[in-house]
Coordinates of C-alpha atoms and ligand atoms in Angstrom, one line a residue:
M1 CA 54.8 112.4 86.1
T2 CA 57.1 112.2 83.4
R3 CA 58.6 109.5 82.7
T4 CA 61.9 110.4 83.6
L5 CA 61.0 112.0 86.5
L6 CA 59.1 108.5 86.8
A7 CA 62.5 106.8 86.5
S8 CA 64.9 108.2 88.9
L9 CA 61.8 107.8 91.4
F10 CA 62.5 103.8 90.3
L11 CA 66.2 104.4 90.7
V12 CA 66.2 105.8 94.2
F13 CA 63.5 103.4 95.6
T14 CA 66.1 100.5 94.5
H15 CA 68.7 102.3 95.5
L16 CA 66.7 102.3 99.3
T17 CA 65.7 98.7 99.2
S18 CA 66.9 95.3 98.8
F19 CA 65.9 94.9 95.9
G20 CA 68.9 97.1 94.7
Q21 CA 71.7 94.9 96.7
A22 CA 74.7 93.6 94.7
S23 CA 74.3 89.8 93.7
P24 CA 77.0 87.2 92.4
I25 CA 76.7 86.0 88.8
N26 CA 76.1 82.9 90.1
K27 CA 72.9 82.6 90.7
K28 CA 73.8 79.1 92.4
A29 CA 75.8 80.7 94.2
T30 CA 75.8 79.1 97.8
Q31 CA 74.1 81.6 100.6
E32 CA 77.0 82.1 102.5
T33 CA 78.7 83.6 98.8
R34 CA 75.4 85.6 98.3
N35 CA 76.3 87.3 101.9
L36 CA 80.1 87.7 101.2
Y37 CA 79.2 89.0 98.1
A38 CA 77.0 91.9 99.6
N39 CA 79.3 92.7 102.7
L40 CA 82.3 93.6 99.9
K41 CA 79.4 95.6 98.7
R42 CA 79.2 97.4 101.9
L43 CA 82.2 96.9 103.8
S44 CA 83.8 99.0 101.0
Q45 CA 81.8 101.7 101.9
K46 CA 84.0 102.0 105.3
G47 CA 87.4 101.1 104.3
T48 CA 89.6 98.3 102.4
M49 CA 90.4 95.1 103.1
F50 CA 95.0 95.0 103.0
G51 CA 95.6 91.7 101.3
H52 CA 99.1 89.7 101.4
Q53 CA 99.8 86.6 98.6
D54 CA 101.0 83.2 100.3
A55 CA 100.6 84.6 104.2
L56 CA 100.6 82.3 106.0
A57 CA 103.1 80.4 103.5
Y58 CA 106.2 81.6 104.6
G59 CA 107.8 85.1 104.9
V60 CA 111.2 86.2 104.4
G61 CA 113.3 83.7 106.4
W62 CA 111.0 81.0 107.3
K63 CA 108.3 78.4 105.3
Y64 CA 105.6 76.6 107.1
E65 CA 105.8 77.7 110.3
P66 CA 101.4 77.2 112.0
G67 CA 101.2 80.7 113.0
R68 CA 103.7 82.7 111.5
S69 CA 102.8 86.0 108.8
D70 CA 105.3 88.5 107.7
V71 CA 102.6 90.9 108.2
K72 CA 101.2 89.6 111.3
E73 CA 104.9 89.8 113.0
V74 CA 105.0 93.6 112.2
V75 CA 101.3 94.8 113.0
G76 CA 100.2 92.1 115.9
E77 CA 97.6 90.3 113.1
Y78 CA 97.4 88.6 109.2
P79 CA 96.2 90.4 106.9
A80 CA 91.8 90.3 106.2
V81 CA 92.4 89.2 102.7
V82 CA 95.0 86.2 101.9
G83 CA 96.0 85.6 98.1
W84 CA 96.8 81.9 96.6
E85 CA 98.6 80.9 93.3
L86 CA 96.9 78.0 92.1
G87 CA 99.3 77.6 88.6
H88 CA 100.4 73.4 88.3
L89 CA 97.5 71.9 89.5
E90 CA 96.1 71.2 86.4
L91 CA 99.3 69.4 85.8
D92 CA 98.6 68.1 88.9
K93 CA 100.9 68.5 90.7
P94 CA 101.0 68.1 94.6
M95 CA 102.7 72.0 95.4
N96 CA 102.3 75.0 92.7
L97 CA 104.5 77.0 90.5
D98 CA 105.8 77.8 93.7
S99 CA 106.6 74.9 95.9
V100 CA 103.1 75.4 98.5
P101 CA 102.0 72.2 98.2
F102 CA 98.0 72.8 97.8
Q103 CA 97.0 70.5 100.9
K104 CA 98.9 73.5 103.1
M105 CA 97.6 75.6 101.1
R106 CA 93.9 74.4 101.5
E107 CA 94.0 74.1 105.4
F108 CA 95.4 77.7 105.1
A109 CA 92.6 78.6 103.3
Q110 CA 90.5 77.6 106.3
E111 CA 92.2 79.2 108.5
V112 CA 91.5 82.9 106.5
Y113 CA 88.1 81.4 106.9
A114 CA 88.0 80.6 110.3
K115 CA 90.0 84.2 111.4
G116 CA 86.5 85.9 109.3
G117 CA 89.2 86.8 106.3
L118 CA 88.9 86.4 102.5
N119 CA 90.9 83.8 100.7
T120 CA 91.6 85.0 96.7
F121 CA 93.2 82.9 93.6
S122 CA 94.5 83.1 91.2
W123 CA 95.8 80.5 88.8
H124 CA 98.9 80.6 85.6
L125 CA 98.2 77.9 84.3
N126 CA 100.5 76.3 82.1
N127 CA 99.4 76.6 78.4
P128 CA 96.2 73.8 77.5
V129 CA 97.1 73.8 73.6
A130 CA 101.4 73.0 74.5
P131 CA 100.6 71.9 78.0
S132 CA 104.5 72.3 79.0
K133 CA 104.6 75.8 78.2
T134 CA 104.2 78.4 80.7
S135 CA 101.8 81.3 81.6
W136 CA 104.9 83.8 80.3
D137 CA 105.6 81.1 77.5
A138 CA 104.3 84.2 74.4
A139 CA 102.7 81.5 72.1
D140 CA 100.1 83.8 69.6
S141 CA 96.7 82.7 69.2
T142 CA 96.4 79.7 72.2
I143 CA 93.0 80.2 72.8
Q144 CA 92.5 80.2 69.0
H145 CA 93.7 77.5 69.2
L146 CA 92.0 76.3 71.4
F147 CA 88.4 76.7 70.0
K148 CA 89.7 74.4 67.1
D149 CA 91.4 71.5 68.7
K150 CA 89.3 69.4 70.4
K151 CA 91.8 67.8 71.8
A152 CA 93.0 71.3 73.5
M153 CA 89.6 71.7 74.9
K154 CA 89.1 68.1 75.7
R155 CA 92.7 68.9 78.4
Y156 CA 91.4 72.1 79.3
Q157 CA 87.8 70.7 80.6
S158 CA 90.1 68.7 82.8
W159 CA 91.9 70.8 83.8
L160 CA 88.8 73.2 84.8
D161 CA 87.5 70.0 86.2
G162 CA 90.9 69.9 89.0
L163 CA 90.3 73.4 89.8
A164 CA 86.1 73.2 90.4
G165 CA 87.2 69.9 92.4
F166 CA 89.5 71.3 93.7
M167 CA 87.6 74.8 95.1
K168 CA 85.1 71.8 96.5
T169 CA 87.2 70.7 98.9
L170 CA 87.3 74.3 100.6
K171 CA 85.0 73.3 103.2
G172 CA 84.5 75.3 106.6
P173 CA 83.4 73.7 109.5
N174 CA 80.2 72.4 109.1
G175 CA 80.6 70.8 105.7
E176 CA 79.8 74.4 104.0
L177 CA 81.9 75.2 100.8
I178 CA 84.1 78.3 102.0
P179 CA 83.4 81.6 99.3
V180 CA 86.3 82.9 98.1
V181 CA 87.3 85.2 94.9
F182 CA 88.7 83.6 92.0
R183 CA 90.8 85.5 89.3
P184 CA 91.4 83.3 86.6
L185 CA 93.0 85.3 83.1
H186 CA 94.1 88.1 84.9
E187 CA 96.6 91.2 83.8
H188 CA 95.4 91.4 80.2
T189 CA 96.0 94.5 78.6
G190 CA 100.0 93.1 78.8
S191 CA 101.5 90.5 76.8
W192 CA 103.0 88.4 79.1
F193 CA 101.0 85.7 79.3
W194 CA 99.0 83.8 76.3
W195 CA 95.6 84.7 77.4
G196 CA 97.4 88.8 77.1
R197 CA 95.7 91.1 74.6
K198 CA 99.6 90.7 71.4
H199 CA 98.5 87.1 71.9
C200 CA 94.1 86.9 71.1
S201 CA 91.4 89.6 70.1
P202 CA 89.5 91.3 72.6
E203 CA 86.5 88.2 71.0
E204 CA 88.8 85.3 72.4
Y205 CA 89.3 86.4 75.1
K206 CA 86.0 87.2 76.5
Q207 CA 85.7 83.9 74.7
M208 CA 88.0 82.3 77.1
W209 CA 86.4 84.1 80.1
R210 CA 83.0 83.2 78.9
F211 CA 83.7 79.8 79.2
T212 CA 85.8 78.9 82.0
V213 CA 83.0 80.6 84.6
D214 CA 79.9 79.0 82.3
Y215 CA 82.6 75.8 82.8
L216 CA 83.0 76.1 86.8
R217 CA 79.1 77.1 87.4
K218 CA 78.4 74.1 85.3
K219 CA 80.2 72.0 87.5
K220 CA 78.9 73.3 91.2
A221 CA 82.1 75.3 92.0
N222 CA 79.2 77.9 93.3
N223 CA 81.6 79.8 95.7
L224 CA 83.4 81.7 94.1
L225 CA 82.7 85.0 92.9
F226 CA 85.2 85.8 89.4
A227 CA 88.1 89.4 89.6
Y228 CA 88.3 90.0 86.4
S229 CA 91.2 92.7 86.6
T230 CA 93.9 94.1 83.3
D231 CA 96.9 95.3 84.3
R232 CA 97.8 99.1 83.7
F233 CA 95.1 100.4 81.2
T234 CA 94.8 104.3 79.7
S235 CA 90.9 104.6 79.8
R236 CA 87.2 103.8 81.0
E237 CA 87.6 102.4 76.7
D238 CA 91.2 100.5 77.2
Y239 CA 89.8 99.0 81.0
L240 CA 86.4 98.0 79.2
E241 CA 88.5 96.3 75.6
R242 CA 87.6 92.8 76.9
F243 CA 85.3 92.9 79.3
P244 CA 82.9 89.8 78.8
G245 CA 80.1 91.3 80.2
D246 CA 78.2 92.3 83.9
D247 CA 77.4 88.3 83.4
Y248 CA 80.3 87.3 83.5
V249 CA 82.6 90.0 86.7
D250 CA 81.8 89.4 90.4
I251 CA 84.5 91.7 90.8
V252 CA 86.7 94.6 88.5
G253 CA 90.1 95.5 89.2
F254 CA 93.6 95.8 88.4
D255 CA 96.4 95.2 89.2
L256 CA 100.0 97.5 89.3
Y257 CA 103.4 97.8 90.7
H258 CA 105.7 100.3 91.9
R259 CA 109.0 99.9 89.3
P260 CA 111.6 102.6 90.6
P261 CA 114.0 104.2 88.3
A262 CA 117.7 103.0 88.7
A263 CA 118.9 106.5 88.7
P264 CA 118.4 107.8 91.8
N265 CA 117.6 111.6 90.9
Q266 CA 114.3 110.8 89.2
L267 CA 113.0 109.1 91.9
A268 CA 111.2 111.7 93.1
Q269 CA 109.1 112.4 90.5
A270 CA 108.6 108.9 89.5
N271 CA 107.0 108.4 92.6
Q272 CA 104.6 111.0 91.3
N273 CA 103.8 109.7 88.5
F274 CA 103.5 106.4 89.8
I275 CA 100.7 108.0 92.1
Q276 CA 99.3 110.3 89.5
D277 CA 99.1 107.5 87.1
T278 CA 97.3 105.0 89.7
R279 CA 95.2 107.9 90.8
R280 CA 93.7 107.5 87.4
M281 CA 93.0 104.4 87.1
V282 CA 91.7 103.8 90.5
E283 CA 89.1 106.5 89.9
T284 CA 88.0 104.7 86.1
L285 CA 87.3 102.2 87.9
R286 CA 85.5 103.3 90.5
Q287 CA 83.4 104.9 88.0
I288 CA 82.6 101.6 86.6
G289 CA 82.7 100.0 90.0
Q290 CA 79.5 102.7 90.8
E291 CA 78.1 103.0 87.4
K292 CA 77.7 98.2 86.8
N293 CA 77.6 97.7 90.6
K294 CA 79.7 95.2 91.2
V295 CA 83.0 95.7 93.0
W296 CA 86.5 97.0 93.4
T297 CA 90.0 96.2 94.0
L298 CA 93.7 97.1 93.3
S299 CA 93.5 93.2 93.7
E300 CA 97.8 93.3 93.0
T301 CA 100.4 95.8 94.0
G302 CA 103.4 97.0 95.7
L303 CA 107.6 97.8 95.3
E304 CA 109.5 95.1 95.9
T305 CA 112.0 94.7 98.6
L306 CA 110.8 98.4 99.9
P307 CA 113.6 100.8 99.6
Q308 CA 111.2 103.7 100.4
A309 CA 110.6 103.7 104.1
D310 CA 106.9 105.9 104.0
W311 CA 106.4 103.8 100.4
W312 CA 102.5 102.8 103.0
T313 CA 101.8 105.6 103.6
N314 CA 103.2 107.8 100.8
V315 CA 102.3 106.3 97.8
L316 CA 99.7 103.6 98.9
I317 CA 97.4 105.6 101.3
P318 CA 97.3 108.8 98.4
I319 CA 96.3 106.1 95.7
I320 CA 93.7 103.9 97.6
K321 CA 92.2 106.7 99.9
D322 CA 88.4 107.5 99.6
A323 CA 88.4 105.3 96.9
G324 CA 86.3 102.6 97.5
L325 CA 88.9 100.5 96.9
S326 CA 87.1 96.8 98.2
Y327 CA 90.3 95.9 98.8
V328 CA 94.2 95.8 98.1
M329 CA 96.6 93.7 97.7
V330 CA 100.7 92.6 97.5
W331 CA 102.9 90.2 96.7
R332 CA 104.9 87.5 97.5
N333 CA 107.4 87.7 100.9
A334 CA 109.4 84.4 98.7
R335 CA 113.6 86.1 99.6
K336 CA 115.5 88.3 100.4
D337 CA 115.0 90.0 96.6
H338 CA 111.5 88.7 96.1
F339 CA 109.0 90.4 98.6
Y340 CA 106.0 93.2 98.9
A341 CA 105.4 92.9 102.8
P342 CA 107.8 93.3 105.3
Y343 CA 109.1 91.8 107.9
P344 CA 109.7 92.9 111.3
G345 CA 113.6 94.9 110.6
Q346 CA 112.2 95.8 107.6
K347 CA 113.4 99.4 106.2
S348 CA 109.3 100.2 106.3
A349 CA 108.4 98.3 109.2
D350 CA 107.4 101.4 111.2
D351 CA 105.6 103.2 108.1
F352 CA 103.7 100.1 107.9
K353 CA 102.2 100.7 111.8
V354 CA 101.7 104.4 110.6
F355 CA 99.3 102.6 107.2
Y356 CA 97.3 99.7 109.9
Q357 CA 97.0 102.4 112.2
N358 CA 94.2 104.3 109.9
P359 CA 91.1 103.8 110.5
R360 CA 89.9 103.0 107.1
V361 CA 92.8 100.1 106.3
F362 CA 91.1 96.5 107.7
F363 CA 93.2 93.8 108.7
I364 CA 91.5 90.7 109.8
N365 CA 90.1 91.3 113.7
K366 CA 88.3 94.3 112.3
V367 CA 87.3 91.8 109.3
Q368 CA 86.1 89.3 111.1
Q369 CA 84.1 91.7 113.8
E370 CA 81.6 92.4 110.0
N371 CA 81.5 88.8 109.7
L372 CA 81.5 88.5 106.1
Y373 CA 80.3 84.7 105.7
A374 CA 76.8 86.1 107.4
P375 CA 73.7 87.8 106.1
V376 CA 73.8 91.3 105.7
P377 CA 72.0 93.6 108.7
Q378 CA 68.4 94.9 106.8
N379 CA 69.5 98.1 108.7
K380 CA 73.3 98.3 107.1
Q381 CA 72.8 96.9 103.6
A382 CA 74.5 98.8 100.9
A383 CA 72.5 101.7 98.8
K384 CA 74.0 101.3 95.2
Ligands
BMA1 C1 105.9 85.8 90.5 C2 106.9 86.2 90.7 C3 107.1 84.5 90.8 C4 105.6 83.6 90.3 C5 104.8 83.3 90.3 C6 103.3 82.9 90.3 O1 105.2 86.9 90.1 O2 106.0 85.9 92.6 O3 107.8 84.3 91.5 O4 106.7 82.9 90.4 O5 104.4 85.3 90.3 O6 103.3 83.5 91.5

């Protein structure tokens, strides 16, 4: 037998057996976290989960009313994925930068877990070198300074201690840690955050990422899956320019928003461009995800205030259809002029109901049946 034949047989073998089953990068990840990762892989072959930032906390016109969610009020159930934001945890504030109390966030995350859904966390942290500066204060060379400045580094470590501490308070009914996705240092192909492209070199970004992951692993935050998500990118090389390595990333993704032009006569063309561009990125991401045997996601998207009634079926569906995305998440419903999911009576609500009926789009009930946190049944183990 030739070596290539042997090599292909080996590949087929690893695909067909649990040997090839995807595992999280953290070898000490809890059993539930390992189960979650394998199930995300498995489920992404069947369809894509729908997610909404801060879904249970508030919506357009209401705040902290138990059992509510704008998405639920339109289609009858919660989204499958709920996003949470940790900005200001590092400042020891009781609320995040969008005024969500961390105590409530913890309870909501527990509720999502209890219903079988998935929680994901982002972190718009302040600048550890100049802590009164926000994520958005463009501060050049922050990462370079951080690694040279002992005091700043100590501060960053204490911030990570706080973050690991918070993650370890996420517990299920039997005291088990709730597995979650953590998506730090995001949208770094843009330059609006201090960790963005124009403010650090690729090596500095990678150093920052690896330091963060290693530190959290050392602190035994063994319930985290790490998601790497860029903003817009032009090619595979561009996407991977700052990629910290296969041993440092569980989930690959990107964020991209639909921002139509003001001129109405350019709308149709701009829509087509957005669909084509985003789909191209999804395809590149799929290739990268498949090659690396990772899970892939459209980690943030949306059209602010949803002025287009058919956005869900005529823009989002063509972007995500049969692309193997684990989930697609839209951003928060903060107020009448800043929301990304419909609420009852909103212009796109009917179209969202059609989107909801799509058999390959999952909300929380379907995901609950799929038992994300239980071992993958032997006969259903995911091939690559
Ligand atoms: C942005 C906006 C802000 C918010 C931030 C972090 O996109 O929604 O209002 O503070 O995300 O959640």
